[in-house]
Every structure is written in structure tokens, then in C-alpha cells.
Amino acid sequence: MYLSPLQLSSNSQILMSGDVVVNEGAAIAPGAILQADLGSRISIAAGACIGMGVILHAREGNLQIEAGVILGAGVLVVGAGTIGANACIGAGTTLIDPCIDQMQIIPAGSLIGDTSRQAAAEATAAAPTSPETPEATTPPVDRPIEPIEPPQPPQTPPQTAPETATEPPESTAAEPPQPGETPTILYGQAHINRLLGTLFPHRQAFNRSDENGQTLSGGSG
């Protein structure tokens, strides 16, 4: 909080109005204003130090400044209450109906006792949410976007080609004869001629051909 620098007052007088009681051991700087409304009182104990330009306004009760209290320059105290002994109030502070404990330190530029603002804040917090007023929503948390995979077509089981009966290759070689079967023997013409020559050694004498290709038959001698 920014505080403008305090300007020295050209008024060297101390203004008192109403029922104001100041102890002889209290110190009051020039420019202080001490005012008590009708029915109220300001009491300043011994050893209190009232800074330059301090305003004390007692209303609706008594305002008591106990011994050893230090009020910084430009402090404003309004209402009724007590500032405890040896308390220190920073410059430019505003106290409304003060209730300051002993030895308490208030930072400069503070505002204490403003119940009107607290009541307004509590009323705002307790007010129901209007249907026209959108409720505050929590901002969404950034999350990494996951890539969307394209849909995969349904997988069909691989079709197998129908099994074809493979016929065994025909064997070119003659199968051996099975037991109990009579083998078929094929003889060539030359083999037959040799067999006939063996069985009929005189076959050529009976079968002769002439030059014209005619077969001549002859009897044995």
C-alpha cells in the first residue's frame, strides 16, 4: 500500500474540544486534534506520545489512551475503545472503535475496526447464487492430447484353398507280379524263331520260299 509522505503542519496549536483529560506526563505534537462528543470522554495517560496531526474523536463512549502508547503522525482514532499500554500504532493508521492489546504493534497505513466492510463482505459471501449468475467453475487442467487411432477393419481368418486329392504319378515301370498271379510273358519274333528252330531243326526244309515269294513244300527223303 502506497502512503503519501506526511506534510508538516503549519498549525502549531493543539485543538481540544469536549471532555478531554490529558496527563501532565503525556506528550502531544503540534497539529493534534482532540475532540469528544457530548457524553463521551478522551483520556490520555502519562507517558503517551501523540504524533503530529493525530486526530482523536471520541463518540458514543470513552476513548482511553493508556500509559506509554505511541501514536504515529497522521493517525485517526474514531469511536470508543481502549489502546493498551505501550502499544505502537504506525503512521497513517485508521482505528475505528479500537480494542488494541498491550504491547501490540500496528503497521503503518493499516485499517482496523471497519465492521461495515466486513459485514458487506459476509453478506456477499452468504448471498445465494442467482440462476442468472453462472457459478464459478474450476478451469480445466491441460492434459496431453492422445492421438486417436483410426478404426481398424475386422480381421478375417485367412482362407485356405480346398485340398485337392493329388493323384500319385503313374509309374512307368511295370509293377512286380503279386503272389498268386501268373506272369504274362511277352516274347519277340526273334525269340519265337529261335524257339521254333530249336524245336523243329528241319523247319527250313519244309518252308522254303522261291524267288517269286511262293512257299514250296517238300517231303522228307
Coordinates of C-alpha atoms in Angstrom, one line a residue:
M1 CA 0.0 0.0 0.0
Y2 CA 1.4 3.3 -1.1
L3 CA 1.4 6.1 1.5
S4 CA 2.0 9.7 0.5
P5 CA 4.6 11.4 2.6
L6 CA 3.3 13.3 5.5
Q7 CA 3.4 17.1 5.2
L8 CA 4.4 19.2 8.2
S9 CA 1.5 21.1 9.5
S10 CA 1.9 24.8 9.9
N11 CA -0.6 24.8 12.8
S12 CA 1.4 24.7 16.0
Q13 CA -1.6 24.6 18.1
I14 CA -3.3 21.7 19.8
L15 CA -7.1 21.8 19.4
M16 CA -9.2 20.3 22.2
S17 CA -13.0 20.1 22.3
G18 CA -15.3 18.4 24.8
D19 CA -14.4 16.3 27.8
V20 CA -10.6 15.7 27.2
V21 CA -8.3 14.7 30.1
V22 CA -4.6 14.8 29.4
N23 CA -2.0 13.6 32.0
E24 CA 0.9 16.0 32.6
G25 CA 3.4 13.3 31.6
A26 CA 1.9 12.9 28.1
A27 CA 3.4 14.5 25.0
I28 CA 1.3 15.9 22.3
A29 CA 2.8 17.1 19.0
P30 CA 1.6 20.3 17.2
G31 CA -1.5 20.0 14.9
A32 CA -3.2 17.3 17.0
I33 CA -7.0 17.5 17.3
L34 CA -8.7 16.0 20.4
Q35 CA -12.5 16.1 20.2
A36 CA -15.1 14.3 22.4
D37 CA -18.8 14.3 21.6
L38 CA -21.4 15.1 24.2
G39 CA -21.5 12.2 26.7
S40 CA -18.0 10.9 25.6
R41 CA -14.5 11.4 27.0
I42 CA -10.9 11.2 25.9
S43 CA -8.3 10.1 28.5
I44 CA -4.6 10.2 27.8
A45 CA -2.4 8.6 30.4
A46 CA 1.2 9.5 31.4
G47 CA 4.0 8.6 29.1
A48 CA 1.7 8.6 26.0
C49 CA 3.1 10.2 22.8
I50 CA 0.6 11.7 20.4
G51 CA 2.2 12.4 17.0
M52 CA 1.8 15.4 14.7
G53 CA -1.5 15.7 13.0
V54 CA -3.2 12.9 15.1
I55 CA -7.0 13.1 15.3
L56 CA -8.8 11.6 18.3
H57 CA -12.6 11.7 18.0
A58 CA -14.5 10.1 20.9
R59 CA -18.1 9.3 20.2
E60 CA -20.7 7.0 21.8
G61 CA -18.4 6.2 24.7
N62 CA -15.0 6.8 26.2
L63 CA -11.7 6.7 24.3
Q64 CA -8.8 5.8 26.6
I65 CA -5.1 6.0 25.6
E66 CA -3.1 4.1 28.3
A67 CA 0.4 4.8 29.5
G68 CA 3.3 4.5 27.1
V69 CA 1.1 4.4 23.9
I70 CA 2.8 5.8 20.8
L71 CA 0.5 7.2 18.0
G72 CA 2.4 7.9 14.8
A73 CA 1.9 11.0 12.7
G74 CA -1.5 11.2 10.9
V75 CA -3.2 8.5 13.0
L76 CA -7.0 8.7 13.1
V77 CA -8.9 7.2 16.0
V78 CA -12.7 7.3 15.9
G79 CA -15.3 5.9 18.3
A80 CA -15.0 4.4 21.8
G81 CA -12.4 1.9 23.0
T82 CA -9.0 1.4 24.5
I83 CA -5.4 1.4 23.2
G84 CA -3.4 -0.8 25.6
A85 CA -0.3 0.3 27.4
N86 CA 2.9 0.6 25.4
A87 CA 1.1 -0.2 22.1
C88 CA 2.6 1.3 19.0
I89 CA 0.4 2.5 16.1
G90 CA 2.1 3.2 12.8
A91 CA 1.7 6.5 10.9
G92 CA -1.3 6.9 8.7
T93 CA -3.3 4.2 10.5
T94 CA -7.1 4.4 11.0
L95 CA -8.7 2.8 14.1
I96 CA -12.4 2.6 14.5
D97 CA -13.7 1.7 17.9
P98 CA -10.2 0.5 18.8
C99 CA -9.5 -2.5 21.0
I100 CA -5.7 -2.8 21.0
D101 CA -3.9 -5.1 23.4
Q102 CA -0.9 -4.1 25.4
M103 CA 2.4 -4.1 23.6
Q104 CA 0.6 -4.6 20.3
I105 CA 2.2 -3.2 17.1
I106 CA 0.1 -2.0 14.2
P107 CA 1.8 -1.5 10.9
A108 CA 1.7 1.9 9.2
G109 CA -1.3 2.5 6.9
S110 CA -3.5 -0.1 8.5
L111 CA -7.3 0.0 8.7
I112 CA -8.7 -1.7 11.8
G113 CA -12.3 -1.9 13.1
D114 CA -14.1 -1.2 9.9
T115 CA -17.0 -3.6 10.6
S116 CA -19.2 -2.1 7.8
R117 CA -16.8 -3.5 5.1
Q118 CA -16.7 -6.9 6.8
A119 CA -20.4 -7.1 7.0
A120 CA -20.7 -6.3 3.4
A121 CA -18.2 -9.0 2.5
E122 CA -20.0 -11.5 4.7
A123 CA -23.3 -10.6 3.1
T124 CA -21.8 -11.1 -0.4
A125 CA -20.4 -14.5 0.6
A126 CA -23.7 -15.6 2.1
A127 CA -25.9 -14.4 -0.7
P128 CA -27.3 -17.3 -2.8
T129 CA -26.1 -17.7 -6.3
S130 CA -28.6 -16.2 -8.7
P131 CA -29.8 -18.6 -11.5
E132 CA -28.7 -15.9 -14.0
T133 CA -25.3 -15.7 -12.5
P134 CA -23.1 -18.6 -13.7
E135 CA -21.2 -20.3 -10.9
A136 CA -17.5 -20.1 -10.9
T137 CA -16.0 -23.2 -12.4
T138 CA -12.6 -24.5 -12.0
P139 CA -10.5 -24.0 -15.1
P140 CA -9.8 -27.3 -16.9
V141 CA -6.3 -28.8 -16.4
D142 CA -4.3 -29.1 -19.6
R143 CA -3.7 -32.6 -20.4
P144 CA -1.7 -34.1 -23.2
I145 CA -3.9 -34.9 -26.1
E146 CA -3.7 -38.6 -27.0
P147 CA -3.7 -39.4 -30.7
I148 CA -6.9 -41.0 -32.0
E149 CA -6.2 -44.1 -33.9
P150 CA -8.4 -44.8 -37.0
P151 CA -10.8 -47.7 -36.6
Q152 CA -9.3 -51.0 -37.8
P153 CA -11.3 -53.2 -40.2
P154 CA -12.3 -56.5 -38.7
Q155 CA -9.8 -59.2 -39.3
T156 CA -11.0 -62.3 -41.2
P157 CA -9.2 -65.6 -40.8
P158 CA -7.1 -66.5 -43.9
Q159 CA -9.0 -68.7 -46.2
T160 CA -7.3 -71.9 -47.1
A161 CA -7.6 -73.4 -50.6
P162 CA -9.6 -76.6 -50.7
E163 CA -7.4 -79.5 -50.5
T164 CA -7.3 -81.4 -53.9
A165 CA -6.6 -85.0 -53.9
T166 CA -3.3 -85.4 -55.6
E167 CA -3.1 -88.5 -57.6
P168 CA 0.2 -90.2 -57.4
P169 CA 2.1 -90.1 -60.6
E170 CA 1.7 -93.2 -62.8
S171 CA 4.6 -95.4 -62.5
T172 CA 6.2 -96.1 -65.9
A173 CA 7.9 -99.2 -64.6
A174 CA 5.9 -102.4 -64.6
E175 CA 4.7 -103.4 -61.2
P176 CA 6.1 -106.7 -60.0
P177 CA 3.6 -109.6 -60.1
Q178 CA 1.7 -110.1 -56.9
P179 CA 1.8 -113.5 -55.3
G180 CA -0.7 -116.0 -56.8
E181 CA -0.8 -114.2 -60.1
T182 CA 0.6 -115.9 -63.3
P183 CA 3.0 -113.5 -65.0
T184 CA 2.3 -112.6 -68.6
I185 CA 5.5 -113.2 -70.7
L186 CA 5.8 -111.4 -74.0
Y187 CA 8.2 -112.8 -76.5
G188 CA 9.6 -111.1 -79.5
Q189 CA 9.6 -112.5 -83.1
A190 CA 13.3 -113.3 -83.0
H191 CA 12.8 -115.3 -79.8
I192 CA 9.9 -117.2 -81.4
N193 CA 12.1 -118.0 -84.4
R194 CA 14.9 -119.3 -82.2
L195 CA 12.4 -121.4 -80.3
L196 CA 10.9 -122.9 -83.5
G197 CA 14.4 -123.6 -84.8
T198 CA 15.2 -125.5 -81.6
L199 CA 12.0 -127.5 -81.7
F200 CA 12.0 -128.1 -85.4
P201 CA 15.5 -128.2 -86.7
H202 CA 14.2 -129.3 -90.2
R203 CA 11.6 -126.5 -90.4
Q204 CA 13.5 -124.7 -93.1
A205 CA 13.3 -127.7 -95.3
F206 CA 9.6 -127.6 -95.2
N207 CA 9.2 -123.9 -95.5
R208 CA 11.2 -122.5 -98.4
S209 CA 10.4 -119.7 -100.5
D210 CA 11.3 -119.4 -104.1
E211 CA 12.4 -116.3 -105.8
N212 CA 8.8 -115.3 -106.5
G213 CA 7.9 -115.5 -102.8
Q214 CA 6.0 -118.7 -103.1
T215 CA 6.4 -121.3 -100.4
L216 CA 7.3 -124.8 -101.5
S217 CA 6.6 -127.9 -99.5
G218 CA 8.7 -130.9 -99.8
G219 CA 8.6 -134.4 -98.3
S220 CA 11.4 -135.9 -96.4
G221 CA 13.7 -138.3 -98.2

